[in-house]
PDB file of C-alpha atoms in Angstrom:
ATOM      1  CA  UNK E1015       7.349  14.911   8.462  1.00 63.00           C
ATOM      2  CA  UNK E1016       7.302  11.788   6.317  1.00 68.00           C
ATOM      3  CA  UNK E1017       6.725  12.661   2.636  1.00 84.00           C
ATOM      4  CA  UNK E1018       5.201   9.818   0.667  1.00 91.00           C
ATOM      5  CA  UNK E1019       3.724   9.926  -2.904  1.00 94.00           C
ATOM      6  CA  UNK E1020       1.524   7.038  -4.222  1.00 97.00           C
ATOM      7  CA  UNK E1021       1.094   6.081  -7.841  1.00 97.00           C
ATOM      8  CA  UNK E1022      -0.083   3.303 -10.215  1.00 98.00           C
ATOM      9  CA  UNK E1023      -3.648   3.206  -9.538  1.00 98.00           C
ATOM     10  CA  UNK E1024      -6.189   2.965 -12.338  1.00 98.00           C
ATOM     11  CA  UNK E1025      -9.211   1.112 -13.677  1.00 98.00           C
ATOM     12  CA  UNK E1026      -8.853  -2.693 -14.151  1.00 98.00           C
ATOM     13  CA  UNK E1027     -11.177  -5.615 -14.884  1.00 98.00           C
ATOM     14  CA  UNK E1028     -11.932  -8.065 -12.263  1.00 98.00           C
ATOM     15  CA  UNK E1029      -9.341 -10.879 -12.199  1.00 98.00           C
ATOM     16  CA  UNK E1030      -6.750  -8.469 -13.467  1.00 98.00           C
ATOM     17  CA  UNK E1031      -3.545  -7.020 -11.845  1.00 98.00           C
ATOM     18  CA  UNK E1032      -2.102  -3.674 -10.813  1.00 98.00           C
ATOM     19  CA  UNK E1033       1.164  -2.651  -9.234  1.00 98.00           C
ATOM     20  CA  UNK E1034       1.207   0.414  -6.880  1.00 98.00           C
ATOM     21  CA  UNK E1035       4.226   2.411  -5.936  1.00 98.00           C
ATOM     22  CA  UNK E1036       5.035   4.663  -2.995  1.00 96.00           C
ATOM     23  CA  UNK E1037       7.989   6.970  -3.292  1.00 93.00           C
ATOM     24  CA  UNK E1038       9.374   8.088   0.003  1.00 87.00           C
ATOM     25  CA  UNK E1039      11.753  11.009   0.864  1.00 78.00           C
ATOM     26  CA  UNK E1040      15.132  10.598   2.677  1.00 68.00           C
ATOM     27  CA  UNK E1041      15.586   7.248   4.114  1.00 63.00           C
ATOM     28  CA  UNK E1042      11.942   6.657   5.144  1.00 63.00           C
ATOM     29  CA  UNK E1043      11.377   3.400   3.284  1.00 65.00           C
ATOM     30  CA  UNK E1044      14.813   2.251   4.200  1.00 66.00           C
ATOM     31  CA  UNK E1045      14.498   2.822   7.933  1.00 75.00           C
ATOM     32  CA  UNK E1046      10.803   2.286   9.021  1.00 83.00           C
ATOM     33  CA  UNK E1047       8.258  -0.540   8.749  1.00 91.00           C
ATOM     34  CA  UNK E1048       5.837   0.410   6.052  1.00 93.00           C
ATOM     35  CA  UNK E1049       2.239  -0.306   5.290  1.00 96.00           C
ATOM     36  CA  UNK E1050      -0.512  -0.040   2.678  1.00 98.00           C
ATOM     37  CA  UNK E1051      -4.005   1.075   3.643  1.00 98.00           C
ATOM     38  CA  UNK E1052      -7.264   1.549   1.711  1.00 98.00           C
ATOM     39  CA  UNK E1053     -10.420   3.518   1.886  1.00 98.00           C
ATOM     40  CA  UNK E1054     -13.459   2.245   0.078  1.00 97.00           C
ATOM     41  CA  UNK E1055     -16.389   4.677  -0.831  1.00 92.00           C
ATOM     42  CA  UNK E1056     -18.336   5.425   2.360  1.00 94.00           C
ATOM     43  CA  UNK E1057     -16.100   3.388   4.482  1.00 96.00           C
ATOM     44  CA  UNK E1058     -13.201   4.033   6.894  1.00 96.00           C
ATOM     45  CA  UNK E1059      -9.578   3.489   6.164  1.00 96.00           C
ATOM     46  CA  UNK E1060      -8.463  -0.212   6.658  1.00 97.00           C
ATOM     47  CA  UNK E1061      -5.167  -2.006   6.944  1.00 98.00           C
ATOM     48  CA  UNK E1062      -4.026  -3.871   3.761  1.00 98.00           C
ATOM     49  CA  UNK E1063      -0.491  -5.101   4.247  1.00 98.00           C
ATOM     50  CA  UNK E1064       2.735  -4.286   6.027  1.00 98.00           C
ATOM     51  CA  UNK E1065       6.468  -4.975   5.863  1.00 96.00           C
ATOM     52  CA  UNK E1066       9.157  -4.612   8.467  1.00 93.00           C
ATOM     53  CA  UNK E1067      12.131  -2.339   8.135  1.00 87.00           C
ATOM     54  CA  UNK E1068      14.509  -4.941   6.805  1.00 86.00           C
ATOM     55  CA  UNK E1069      11.982  -6.528   4.346  1.00 88.00           C
ATOM     56  CA  UNK E1070      12.062 -10.011   5.705  1.00 91.00           C
ATOM     57  CA  UNK E1071       8.636 -10.095   7.415  1.00 96.00           C
ATOM     58  CA  UNK E1072       5.137  -9.249   5.917  1.00 97.00           C
ATOM     59  CA  UNK E1073       1.634  -9.311   7.243  1.00 98.00           C
ATOM     60  CA  UNK E1074      -1.572  -9.034   5.064  1.00 98.00           C
ATOM     61  CA  UNK E1075      -5.333  -8.508   5.838  1.00 98.00           C
ATOM     62  CA  UNK E1076      -7.271 -11.733   5.507  1.00 98.00           C
ATOM     63  CA  UNK E1077      -9.210 -10.155   2.620  1.00 98.00           C
ATOM     64  CA  UNK E1078      -6.127  -9.855   0.363  1.00 98.00           C
ATOM     65  CA  UNK E1079      -3.833 -12.684   1.556  1.00 98.00           C
ATOM     66  CA  UNK E1080      -2.829 -14.816  -1.337  1.00 98.00           C
ATOM     67  CA  UNK E1081      -3.569 -12.031  -3.838  1.00 98.00           C
ATOM     68  CA  UNK E1082      -1.448  -9.160  -2.863  1.00 98.00           C
ATOM     69  CA  UNK E1083       2.286  -8.887  -2.407  1.00 98.00           C
ATOM     70  CA  UNK E1084       4.047  -6.080  -0.469  1.00 98.00           C
ATOM     71  CA  UNK E1085       7.650  -5.364  -1.085  1.00 96.00           C
ATOM     72  CA  UNK E1086      10.206  -2.588  -0.698  1.00 93.00           C
ATOM     73  CA  UNK E1087      13.249  -1.386  -2.616  1.00 90.00           C
ATOM     74  CA  UNK E1088      15.592   0.322  -0.151  1.00 82.00           C
ATOM     75  CA  UNK E1089      18.043   1.486  -2.844  1.00 84.00           C
ATOM     76  CA  UNK E1090      15.078   3.397  -4.665  1.00 87.00           C
ATOM     77  CA  UNK E1091      13.325   4.263  -1.307  1.00 86.00           C
ATOM     78  CA  UNK E1092      10.215   2.895  -2.728  1.00 92.00           C
ATOM     79  CA  UNK E1093       7.398   0.636  -1.485  1.00 95.00           C
ATOM     80  CA  UNK E1094       5.373  -1.522  -3.829  1.00 97.00           C
ATOM     81  CA  UNK E1095       1.968  -3.354  -3.658  1.00 98.00           C
ATOM     82  CA  UNK E1096       1.440  -6.042  -6.396  1.00 98.00           C
ATOM     83  CA  UNK E1097      -2.140  -6.652  -6.731  1.00 98.00           C
ATOM     84  CA  UNK E1098      -3.430  -9.836  -8.560  1.00 98.00           C
ATOM     85  CA  UNK E1099      -6.803 -11.508  -8.940  1.00 98.00           C
ATOM     86  CA  UNK E1100      -8.594  -8.224  -8.284  1.00 98.00           C
ATOM     87  CA  UNK E1101     -12.206  -8.072  -7.141  1.00 98.00           C
ATOM     88  CA  UNK E1102     -14.736  -5.299  -7.362  1.00 98.00           C
ATOM     89  CA  UNK E1103     -14.557  -5.038  -3.557  1.00 97.00           C
ATOM     90  CA  UNK E1104     -10.977  -4.009  -3.917  1.00 98.00           C
ATOM     91  CA  UNK E1105     -12.099  -0.780  -5.278  1.00 98.00           C
ATOM     92  CA  UNK E1106     -10.758   1.985  -2.806  1.00 98.00           C
ATOM     93  CA  UNK E1107      -8.233   4.772  -2.551  1.00 98.00           C
ATOM     94  CA  UNK E1108      -4.992   3.150  -1.583  1.00 98.00           C
ATOM     95  CA  UNK E1109      -2.567   4.971   0.816  1.00 98.00           C
ATOM     96  CA  UNK E1110       1.011   4.171   1.932  1.00 96.00           C
ATOM     97  CA  UNK E1111       2.448   5.250   5.251  1.00 94.00           C
ATOM     98  CA  UNK E1112       4.942   4.075   7.899  1.00 91.00           C
ATOM     99  CA  UNK E1113       3.693   1.280  10.205  1.00 92.00           C
ATOM    100  CA  UNK E1114       2.365   2.166  12.727  1.00 90.00           C
ATOM    101  CA  UNK E1115       1.094   5.080  10.472  1.00 92.00           C
ATOM    102  CA  UNK E1116       1.846   8.698  11.065  1.00 88.00           C
ATOM    103  CA  UNK E1117      -1.132  11.023  11.276  1.00 88.00           C
ATOM    104  CA  UNK E1118      -0.285  12.776   8.106  1.00 89.00           C
ATOM    105  CA  UNK E1119      -1.580  11.038   4.944  1.00 92.00           C
ATOM    106  CA  UNK E1120      -0.949  11.733   1.224  1.00 92.00           C
ATOM    107  CA  UNK E1121      -3.393  11.989  -1.609  1.00 95.00           C
ATOM    108  CA  UNK E1122      -3.493   8.289  -2.256  1.00 97.00           C
ATOM    109  CA  UNK E1123      -4.049   6.524  -5.588  1.00 98.00           C
ATOM    110  CA  UNK E1124      -7.509   5.349  -6.802  1.00 98.00           C
ATOM    111  CA  UNK E1125      -7.993   1.818  -7.773  1.00 98.00           C
ATOM    112  CA  UNK E1126     -11.201   0.840  -9.461  1.00 98.00           C
ATOM    113  CA  UNK E1127     -12.235  -2.758 -10.273  1.00 98.00           C
ATOM    114  CA  UNK E1128     -14.947  -3.401 -12.759  1.00 98.00           C
ATOM    115  CA  UNK E1129     -16.979  -6.646 -12.957  1.00 93.00           C
TER     116      UNK E1129
END
C-alpha cells in the first residue's frame, strides 16, 4: 500500500500563505502522478490539484487556480502544496494521494483560515 504523511497545516489569517508537505514511502512520489484533496467541515472530499509523474504538467481546481502551486521533489520523495492568498473557504483537512487516488487515505493536515 501507498504510505503518505501530510504535514504543514495550521492557523493562518486570510490573505496569508502556507506550505503543505506530503512525505511518501519508497518511490511513490517519483513514480506516480500525485494529487492534493481537501474536505471542508460537513462536506465531501474534493480535488484541489494534481501533478504528473514527471512533474512537467499540473492541473488545478478552479477555486484555487492562481493561488496554489503544486510541486514535487523526486529526490526527497516529497509532494508540496504552496498556498497563497488564503481565504476562509479554504479551511479544510488537506490530504495527498496518488492520482487517481488509492482507496486508502492518511490522517491529513488541518488548515484553518481566519477572517
